[in-house]
Coordinates of C-alpha atoms and ligand atoms in Angstrom, one line a residue:
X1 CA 20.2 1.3 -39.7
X2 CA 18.9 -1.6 -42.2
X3 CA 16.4 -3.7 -40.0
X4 CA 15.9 -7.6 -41.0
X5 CA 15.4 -10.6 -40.2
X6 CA 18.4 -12.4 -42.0
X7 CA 21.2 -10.7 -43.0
X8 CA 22.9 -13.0 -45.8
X9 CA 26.7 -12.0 -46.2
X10 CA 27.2 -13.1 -50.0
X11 CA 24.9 -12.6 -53.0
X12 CA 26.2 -16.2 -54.9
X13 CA 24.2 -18.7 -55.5
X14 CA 23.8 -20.3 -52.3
X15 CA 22.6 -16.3 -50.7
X16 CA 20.5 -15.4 -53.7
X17 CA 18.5 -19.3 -53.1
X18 CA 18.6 -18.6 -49.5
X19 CA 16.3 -15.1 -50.3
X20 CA 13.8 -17.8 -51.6
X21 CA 13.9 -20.1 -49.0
X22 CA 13.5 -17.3 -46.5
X23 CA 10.6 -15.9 -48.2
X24 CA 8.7 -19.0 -48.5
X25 CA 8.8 -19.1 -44.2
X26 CA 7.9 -15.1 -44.7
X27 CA 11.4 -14.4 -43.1
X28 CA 12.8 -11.1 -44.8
X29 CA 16.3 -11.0 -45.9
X30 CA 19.4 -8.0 -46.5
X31 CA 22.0 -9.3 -48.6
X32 CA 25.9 -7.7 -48.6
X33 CA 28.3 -8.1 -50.7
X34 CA 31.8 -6.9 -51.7
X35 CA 31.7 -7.0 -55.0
X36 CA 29.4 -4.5 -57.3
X37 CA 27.2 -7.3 -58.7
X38 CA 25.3 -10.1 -57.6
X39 CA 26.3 -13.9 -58.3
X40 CA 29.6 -14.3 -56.8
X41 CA 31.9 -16.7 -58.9
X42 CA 29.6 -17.1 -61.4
X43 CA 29.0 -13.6 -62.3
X44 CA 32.6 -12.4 -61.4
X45 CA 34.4 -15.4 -62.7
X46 CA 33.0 -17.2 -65.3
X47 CA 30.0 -15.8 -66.6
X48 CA 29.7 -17.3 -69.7
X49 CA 30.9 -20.9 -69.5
X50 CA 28.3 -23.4 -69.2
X51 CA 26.8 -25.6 -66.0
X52 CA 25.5 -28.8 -66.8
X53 CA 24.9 -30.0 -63.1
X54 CA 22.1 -27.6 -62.1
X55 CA 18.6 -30.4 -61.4
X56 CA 16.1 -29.1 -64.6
X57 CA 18.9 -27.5 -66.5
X58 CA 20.9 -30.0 -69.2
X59 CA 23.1 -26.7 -69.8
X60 CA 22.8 -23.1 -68.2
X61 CA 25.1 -20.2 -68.5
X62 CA 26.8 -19.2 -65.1
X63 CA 25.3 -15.2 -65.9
X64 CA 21.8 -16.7 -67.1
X65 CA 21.7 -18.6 -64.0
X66 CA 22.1 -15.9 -61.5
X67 CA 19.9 -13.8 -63.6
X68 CA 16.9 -16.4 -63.1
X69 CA 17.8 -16.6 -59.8
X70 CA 17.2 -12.6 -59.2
X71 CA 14.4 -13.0 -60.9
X72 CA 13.1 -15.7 -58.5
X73 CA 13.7 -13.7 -55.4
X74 CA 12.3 -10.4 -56.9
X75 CA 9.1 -11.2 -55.1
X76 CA 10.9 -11.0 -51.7
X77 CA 12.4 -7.5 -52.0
X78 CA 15.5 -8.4 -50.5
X79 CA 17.6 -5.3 -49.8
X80 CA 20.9 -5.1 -51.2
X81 CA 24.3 -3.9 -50.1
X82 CA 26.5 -4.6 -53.2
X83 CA 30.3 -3.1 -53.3
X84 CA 30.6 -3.2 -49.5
X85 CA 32.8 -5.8 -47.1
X86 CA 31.0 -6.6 -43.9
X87 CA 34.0 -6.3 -41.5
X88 CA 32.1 -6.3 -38.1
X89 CA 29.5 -8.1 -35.8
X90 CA 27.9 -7.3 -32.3
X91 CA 25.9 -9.2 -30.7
X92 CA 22.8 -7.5 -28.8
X93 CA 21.7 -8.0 -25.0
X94 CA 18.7 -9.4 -27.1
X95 CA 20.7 -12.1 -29.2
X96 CA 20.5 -10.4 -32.3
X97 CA 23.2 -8.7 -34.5
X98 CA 24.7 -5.4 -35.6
X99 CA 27.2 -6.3 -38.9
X100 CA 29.1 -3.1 -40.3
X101 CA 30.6 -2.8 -43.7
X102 CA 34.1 -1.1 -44.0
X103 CA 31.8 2.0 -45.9
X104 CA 29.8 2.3 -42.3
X105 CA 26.7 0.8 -43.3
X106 CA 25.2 -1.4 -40.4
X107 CA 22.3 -4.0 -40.3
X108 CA 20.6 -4.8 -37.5
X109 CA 19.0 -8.6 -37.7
X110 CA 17.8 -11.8 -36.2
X111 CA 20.1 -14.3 -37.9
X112 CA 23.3 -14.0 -40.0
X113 CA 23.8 -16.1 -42.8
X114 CA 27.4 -16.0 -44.1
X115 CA 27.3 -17.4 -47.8
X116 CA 30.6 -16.0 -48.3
X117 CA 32.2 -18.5 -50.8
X118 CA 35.9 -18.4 -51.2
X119 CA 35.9 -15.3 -49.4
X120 CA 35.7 -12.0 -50.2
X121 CA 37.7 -11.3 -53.7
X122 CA 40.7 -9.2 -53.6
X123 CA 42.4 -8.0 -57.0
X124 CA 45.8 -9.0 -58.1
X125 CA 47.9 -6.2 -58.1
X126 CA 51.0 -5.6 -60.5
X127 CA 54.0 -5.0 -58.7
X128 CA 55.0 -1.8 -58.7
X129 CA 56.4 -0.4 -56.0
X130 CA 53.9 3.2 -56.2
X131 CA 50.8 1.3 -57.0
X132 CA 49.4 2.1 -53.7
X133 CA 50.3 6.6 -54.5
X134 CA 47.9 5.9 -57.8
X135 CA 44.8 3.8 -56.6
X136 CA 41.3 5.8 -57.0
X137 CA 43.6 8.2 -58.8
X138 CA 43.9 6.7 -61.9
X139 CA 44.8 3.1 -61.2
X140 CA 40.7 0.8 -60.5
X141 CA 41.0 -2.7 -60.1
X142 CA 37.0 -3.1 -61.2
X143 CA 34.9 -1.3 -63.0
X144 CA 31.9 -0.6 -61.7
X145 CA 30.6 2.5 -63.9
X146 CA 31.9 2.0 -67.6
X147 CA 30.7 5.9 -68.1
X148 CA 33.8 6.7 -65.8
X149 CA 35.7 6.3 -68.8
X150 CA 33.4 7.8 -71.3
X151 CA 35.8 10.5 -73.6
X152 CA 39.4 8.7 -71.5
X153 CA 42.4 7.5 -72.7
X154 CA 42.3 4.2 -70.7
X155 CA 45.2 0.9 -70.6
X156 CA 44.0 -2.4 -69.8
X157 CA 46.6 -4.9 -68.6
X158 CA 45.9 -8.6 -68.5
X159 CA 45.4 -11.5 -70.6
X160 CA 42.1 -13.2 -69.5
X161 CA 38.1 -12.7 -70.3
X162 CA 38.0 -9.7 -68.2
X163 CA 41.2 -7.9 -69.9
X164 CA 39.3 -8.8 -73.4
X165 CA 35.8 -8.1 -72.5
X166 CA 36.0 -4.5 -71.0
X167 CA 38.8 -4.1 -73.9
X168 CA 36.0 -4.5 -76.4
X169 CA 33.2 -2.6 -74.6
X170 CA 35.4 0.0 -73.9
X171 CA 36.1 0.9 -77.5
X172 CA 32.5 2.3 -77.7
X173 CA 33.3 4.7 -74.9
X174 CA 36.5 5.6 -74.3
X175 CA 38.6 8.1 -76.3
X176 CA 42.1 5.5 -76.4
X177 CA 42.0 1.7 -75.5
X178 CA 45.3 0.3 -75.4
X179 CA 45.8 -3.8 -74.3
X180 CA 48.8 -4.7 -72.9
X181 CA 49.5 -8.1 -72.0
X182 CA 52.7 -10.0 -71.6
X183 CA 52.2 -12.6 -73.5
X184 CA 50.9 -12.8 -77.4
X185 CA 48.7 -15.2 -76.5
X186 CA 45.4 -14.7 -75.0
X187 CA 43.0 -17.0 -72.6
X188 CA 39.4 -16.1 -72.9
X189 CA 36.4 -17.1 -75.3
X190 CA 37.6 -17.6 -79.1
X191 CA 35.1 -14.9 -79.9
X192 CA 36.7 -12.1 -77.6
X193 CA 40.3 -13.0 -79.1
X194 CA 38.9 -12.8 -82.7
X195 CA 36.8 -9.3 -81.6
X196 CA 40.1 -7.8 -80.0
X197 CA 41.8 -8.5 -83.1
X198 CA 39.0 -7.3 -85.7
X199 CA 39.0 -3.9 -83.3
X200 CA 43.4 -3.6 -83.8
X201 CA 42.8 -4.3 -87.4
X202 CA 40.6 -1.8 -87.6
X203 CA 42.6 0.8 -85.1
X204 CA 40.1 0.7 -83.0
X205 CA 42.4 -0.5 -80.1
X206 CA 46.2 -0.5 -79.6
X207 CA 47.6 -3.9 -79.1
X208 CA 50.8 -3.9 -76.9
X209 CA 52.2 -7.4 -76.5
X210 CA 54.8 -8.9 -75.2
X211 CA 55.0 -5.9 -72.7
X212 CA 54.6 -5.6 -68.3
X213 CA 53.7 -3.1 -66.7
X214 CA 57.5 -1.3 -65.0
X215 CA 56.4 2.5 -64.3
X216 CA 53.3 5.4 -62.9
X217 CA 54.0 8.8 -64.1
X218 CA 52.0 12.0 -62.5
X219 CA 52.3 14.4 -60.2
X220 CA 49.0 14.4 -58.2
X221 CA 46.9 11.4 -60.4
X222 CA 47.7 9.0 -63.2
X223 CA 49.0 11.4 -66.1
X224 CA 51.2 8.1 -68.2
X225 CA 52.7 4.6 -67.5
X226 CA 55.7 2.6 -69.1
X227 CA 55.9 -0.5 -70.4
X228 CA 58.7 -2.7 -71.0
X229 CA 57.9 -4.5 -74.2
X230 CA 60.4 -7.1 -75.3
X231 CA 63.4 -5.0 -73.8
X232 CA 62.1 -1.9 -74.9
X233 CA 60.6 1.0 -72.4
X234 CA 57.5 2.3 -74.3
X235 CA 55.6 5.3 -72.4
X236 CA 52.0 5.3 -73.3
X237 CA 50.4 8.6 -71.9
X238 CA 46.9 7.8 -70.1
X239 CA 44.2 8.7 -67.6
X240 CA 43.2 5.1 -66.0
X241 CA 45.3 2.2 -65.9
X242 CA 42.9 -0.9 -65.5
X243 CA 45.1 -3.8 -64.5
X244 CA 42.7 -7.0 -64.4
X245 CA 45.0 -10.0 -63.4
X246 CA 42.4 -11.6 -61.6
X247 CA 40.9 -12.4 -58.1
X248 CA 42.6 -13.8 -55.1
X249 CA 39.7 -14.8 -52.5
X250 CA 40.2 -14.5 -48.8
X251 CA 37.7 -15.2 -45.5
X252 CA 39.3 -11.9 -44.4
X253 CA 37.7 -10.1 -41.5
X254 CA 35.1 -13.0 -41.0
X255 CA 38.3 -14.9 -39.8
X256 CA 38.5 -12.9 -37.0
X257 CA 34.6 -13.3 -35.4
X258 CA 35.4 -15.7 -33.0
X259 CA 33.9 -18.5 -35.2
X260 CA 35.3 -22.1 -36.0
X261 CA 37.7 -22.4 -38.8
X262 CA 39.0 -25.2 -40.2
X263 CA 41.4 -25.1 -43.3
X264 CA 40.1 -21.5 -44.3
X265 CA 36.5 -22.6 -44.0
X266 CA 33.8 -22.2 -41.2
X267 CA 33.0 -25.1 -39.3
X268 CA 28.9 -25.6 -39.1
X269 CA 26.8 -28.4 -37.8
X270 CA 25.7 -30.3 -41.0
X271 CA 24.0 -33.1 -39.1
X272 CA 20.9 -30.4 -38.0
X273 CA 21.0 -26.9 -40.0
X274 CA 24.7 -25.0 -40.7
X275 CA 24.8 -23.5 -37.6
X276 CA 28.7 -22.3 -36.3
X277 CA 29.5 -22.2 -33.5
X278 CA 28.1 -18.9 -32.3
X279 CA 24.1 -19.3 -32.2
X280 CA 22.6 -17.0 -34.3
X281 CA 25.0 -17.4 -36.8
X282 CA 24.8 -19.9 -40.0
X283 CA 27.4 -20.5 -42.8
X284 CA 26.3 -22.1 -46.3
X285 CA 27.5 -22.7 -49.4
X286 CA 31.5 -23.0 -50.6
X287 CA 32.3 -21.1 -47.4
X288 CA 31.1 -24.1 -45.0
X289 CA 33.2 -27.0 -43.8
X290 CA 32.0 -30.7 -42.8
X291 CA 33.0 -34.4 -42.7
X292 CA 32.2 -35.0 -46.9
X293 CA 31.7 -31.6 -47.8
X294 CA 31.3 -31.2 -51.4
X295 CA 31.9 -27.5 -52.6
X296 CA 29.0 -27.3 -55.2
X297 CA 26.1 -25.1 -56.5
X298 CA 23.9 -27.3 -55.9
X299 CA 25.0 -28.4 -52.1
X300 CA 24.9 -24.1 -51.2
X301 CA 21.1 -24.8 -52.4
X302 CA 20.4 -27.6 -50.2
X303 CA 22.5 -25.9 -47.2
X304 CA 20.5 -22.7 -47.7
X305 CA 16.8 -24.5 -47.1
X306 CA 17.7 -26.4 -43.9
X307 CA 19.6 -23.0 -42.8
X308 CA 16.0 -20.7 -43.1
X309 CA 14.1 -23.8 -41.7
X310 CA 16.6 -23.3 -38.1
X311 CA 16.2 -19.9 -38.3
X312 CA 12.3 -19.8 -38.5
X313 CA 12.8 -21.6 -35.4
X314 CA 15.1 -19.4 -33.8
X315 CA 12.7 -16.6 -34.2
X316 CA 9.4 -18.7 -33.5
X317 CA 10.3 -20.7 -30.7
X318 CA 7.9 -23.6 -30.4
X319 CA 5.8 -22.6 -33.3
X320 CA 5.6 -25.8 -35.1
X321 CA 6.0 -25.6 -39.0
X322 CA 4.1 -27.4 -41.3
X323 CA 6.3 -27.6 -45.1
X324 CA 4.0 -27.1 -47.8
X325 CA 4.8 -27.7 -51.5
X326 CA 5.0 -24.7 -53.4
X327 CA 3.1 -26.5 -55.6
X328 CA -0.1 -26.8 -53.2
X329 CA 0.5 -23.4 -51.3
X330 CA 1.8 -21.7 -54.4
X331 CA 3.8 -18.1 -53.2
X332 CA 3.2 -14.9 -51.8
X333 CA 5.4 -12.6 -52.5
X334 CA 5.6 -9.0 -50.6
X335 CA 5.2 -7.7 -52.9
X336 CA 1.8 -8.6 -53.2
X337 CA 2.0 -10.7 -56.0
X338 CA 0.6 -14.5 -55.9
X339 CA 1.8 -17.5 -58.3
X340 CA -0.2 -20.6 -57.5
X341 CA -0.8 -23.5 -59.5
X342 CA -4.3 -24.3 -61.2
X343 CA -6.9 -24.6 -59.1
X344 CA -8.9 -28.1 -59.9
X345 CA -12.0 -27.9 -60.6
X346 CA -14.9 -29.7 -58.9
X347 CA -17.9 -30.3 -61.8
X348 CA -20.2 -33.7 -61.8
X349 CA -20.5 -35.3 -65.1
X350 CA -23.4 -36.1 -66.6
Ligands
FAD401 C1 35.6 -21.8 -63.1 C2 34.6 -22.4 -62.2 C3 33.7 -23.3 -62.6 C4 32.8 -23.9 -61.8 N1 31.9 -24.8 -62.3 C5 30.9 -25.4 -61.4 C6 30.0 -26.3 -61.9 O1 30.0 -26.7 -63.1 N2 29.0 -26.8 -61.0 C7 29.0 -26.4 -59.7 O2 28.1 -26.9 -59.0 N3 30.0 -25.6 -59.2 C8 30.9 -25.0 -60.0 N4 31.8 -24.2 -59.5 C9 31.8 -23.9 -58.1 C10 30.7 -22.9 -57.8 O3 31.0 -21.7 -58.5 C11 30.7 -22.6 -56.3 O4 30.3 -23.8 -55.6 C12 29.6 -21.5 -56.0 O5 29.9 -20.3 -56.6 C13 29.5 -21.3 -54.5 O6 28.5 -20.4 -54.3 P1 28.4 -19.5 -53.0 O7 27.2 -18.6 -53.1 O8 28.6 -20.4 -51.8 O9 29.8 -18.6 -53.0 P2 30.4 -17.6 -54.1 O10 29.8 -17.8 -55.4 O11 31.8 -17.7 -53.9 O12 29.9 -16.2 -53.6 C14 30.3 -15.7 -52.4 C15 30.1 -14.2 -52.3 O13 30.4 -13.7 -51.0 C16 31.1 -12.5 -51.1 N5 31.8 -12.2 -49.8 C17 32.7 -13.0 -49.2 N6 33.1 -12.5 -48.0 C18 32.4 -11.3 -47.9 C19 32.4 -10.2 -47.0 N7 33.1 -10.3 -45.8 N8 31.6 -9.2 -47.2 C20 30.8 -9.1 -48.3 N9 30.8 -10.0 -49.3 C21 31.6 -11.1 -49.1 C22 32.0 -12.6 -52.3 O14 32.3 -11.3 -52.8 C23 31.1 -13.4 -53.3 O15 30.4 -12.6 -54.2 C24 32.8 -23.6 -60.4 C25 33.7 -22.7 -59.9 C26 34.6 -22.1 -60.8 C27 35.6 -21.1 -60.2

């Protein structure tokens, strides 16, 4: 079992920052999350576009962002759970918690911190009435290991950044890429459209438009799917169908911890530190509701440093803490590195 002190349910923005926080009160944090990366929306949604209301930052890219934020938090070694749902808590005679994922793997910690966002994302499925006979046998909503496909004869459907941006990269390892989409018009970045059509010109991918998805063929996996384009039934023989017509979120089983919800968010106690209604247990960021609730970056930030201050608290009872600027303390990791500012020096003049 994974012993902490804060288990963080969410690796966005708001859980990554809340890894800092935690560290600078020398509280050690487990993060879980269902999807196989870190940086919830951002990374999973709109990687590339551009922020322009991070403090310091007149423009940062949603991927850069997350990827200074790991690097921030490297220095606290949080531990990571990535590709995993936590569907369960227990609480302990002793007021801690047990959370379990829906793979089995439990945490055992002081405080939860549920930086959930929207929810945990689910993929939009085409509707096909034997979807469900093909899943893990052919049919993957995400792809985690772009090597799976290395030598395949794979089908994207979909008609957004994801469908063009794993169509590209997977030209350099897959056998076959065909795109279908059902309309002749994309929306993602200029500069995927142009590359998806550079790679068809060069029959490097098979472009199948207007078409949907109407058929699964194989006996015991994927072995070929039809497509109806325009009226016509065109089977395309394959190994993996990748169907990538986005994310719906949903709170899912965090609905059901006996917390307050209000409007598919959690209520917390904004006027003292994002508590719910269960001691012990904190939501922050998007996932959060109260009165003048904004649902931004930047408000998961603030959220997530009064939330570590409570919990330091929680686990120190009466110890009174002093904040320091990182500035004057500078920070310890533990890994036993140290950043600190300058130290002045103290010379007489002559
Ligand atoms: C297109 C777009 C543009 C945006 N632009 C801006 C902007 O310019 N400025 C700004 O401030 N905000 C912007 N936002 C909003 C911003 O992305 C959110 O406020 C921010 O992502 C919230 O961060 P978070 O960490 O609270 O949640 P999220 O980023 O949603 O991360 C939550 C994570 O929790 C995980 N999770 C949920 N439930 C579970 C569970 N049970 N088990 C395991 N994991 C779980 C999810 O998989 C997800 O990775 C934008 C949003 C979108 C969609």
């Amino acid at each position: 079992m994974i012993q902490t002190d804060i288990l963080i349910i969410g690796a966005g923005p708001t859980g990554l920052f809340a890894v800092f926080e935690a560290g600078l009160l020398k509280l050690k944090c487990h993060i879980i999350d269902a999807l196989p990366q870190p940086g919830g929306q951002l990374a999973e949604l709109y990687p590339k576009k551009p922020i322009f209301d991070i403090p310091g930052f007149p423009e940062v890219l949603a991927g850069d962002l997350i990827r200074n934020q790991m690097e921030q938090i490297k220095q606290f070694q949080p531990g990571f759970t990535l590709g995993e749902r936590a569907e369960t808590i227990d609480r302990q005679p002793d007021d801690s918690f047990i959370v379990t994922t829906d793979k089995g793997t439990q945490v055992h910690c002081k405080a939860v911190a549920i930086a959930g966002g929207l929810g945990s994302f689910e993929p939009r499925k085409p509707e096909l009435a034997n979807i469900a006979d093909y899943e893990e046998k052919g049919v993957d909503y995400f792809i985690r290991d772009p090597e799976k496909f290395r030598g395949k004869r794979v089908v994207i459907a979909g008609g957004g950044d994801s469908a063009l941006d794993w169509s590209i990269f997977l030209t350099d390892v897959a056998d076959e890429v065909t795109l279908v989409h059902r309309r002749n018009e994309f929306r993602g970045a200029l500069d995927s459209v142009e590359k998806v059509q550079e790679l068809k010109n060069l029959g490097k991918l098979r472009l199948i438009t207007p078409a949907e998805l109407s058929d699964l063929h194989g006996a015991e996996k994927l072995e070929a799917i039809t497509v109806n384009q325009a009226g016509t039934e065109v089977k395309i023989e394959c190994d993996y169908l990748i169907p990538l017509f986005g994310l719906t979120p949903k709170l899912g089983p965090i609905a059901d911890w006996g917390l307050e919800i209000e409007k598919n968010a959690i209520v917390v106690n904004n006027a003292l530190d994002y508590q719910t209604n269960v001691p012990g247990i904190y939501a922050i960021g998007d996932v959060n509701t109260y009165p003048g609730k904004l649902k931004l970056i930047l408000c998961g930030y603030h959220e997530a440093t009064l939330m570590v201050q409570s919990v330091y608290q929680r686990l120190n009872p009466g110890k009174k803490y002093v904040l320091k600027y990182t500035t004057v303390s500078g920070v310890d990791g533990f890994d036993g590195t140290r950043k600190e500012a300058e130290k002045a020096v103290v010379k007489s003049i002559e």
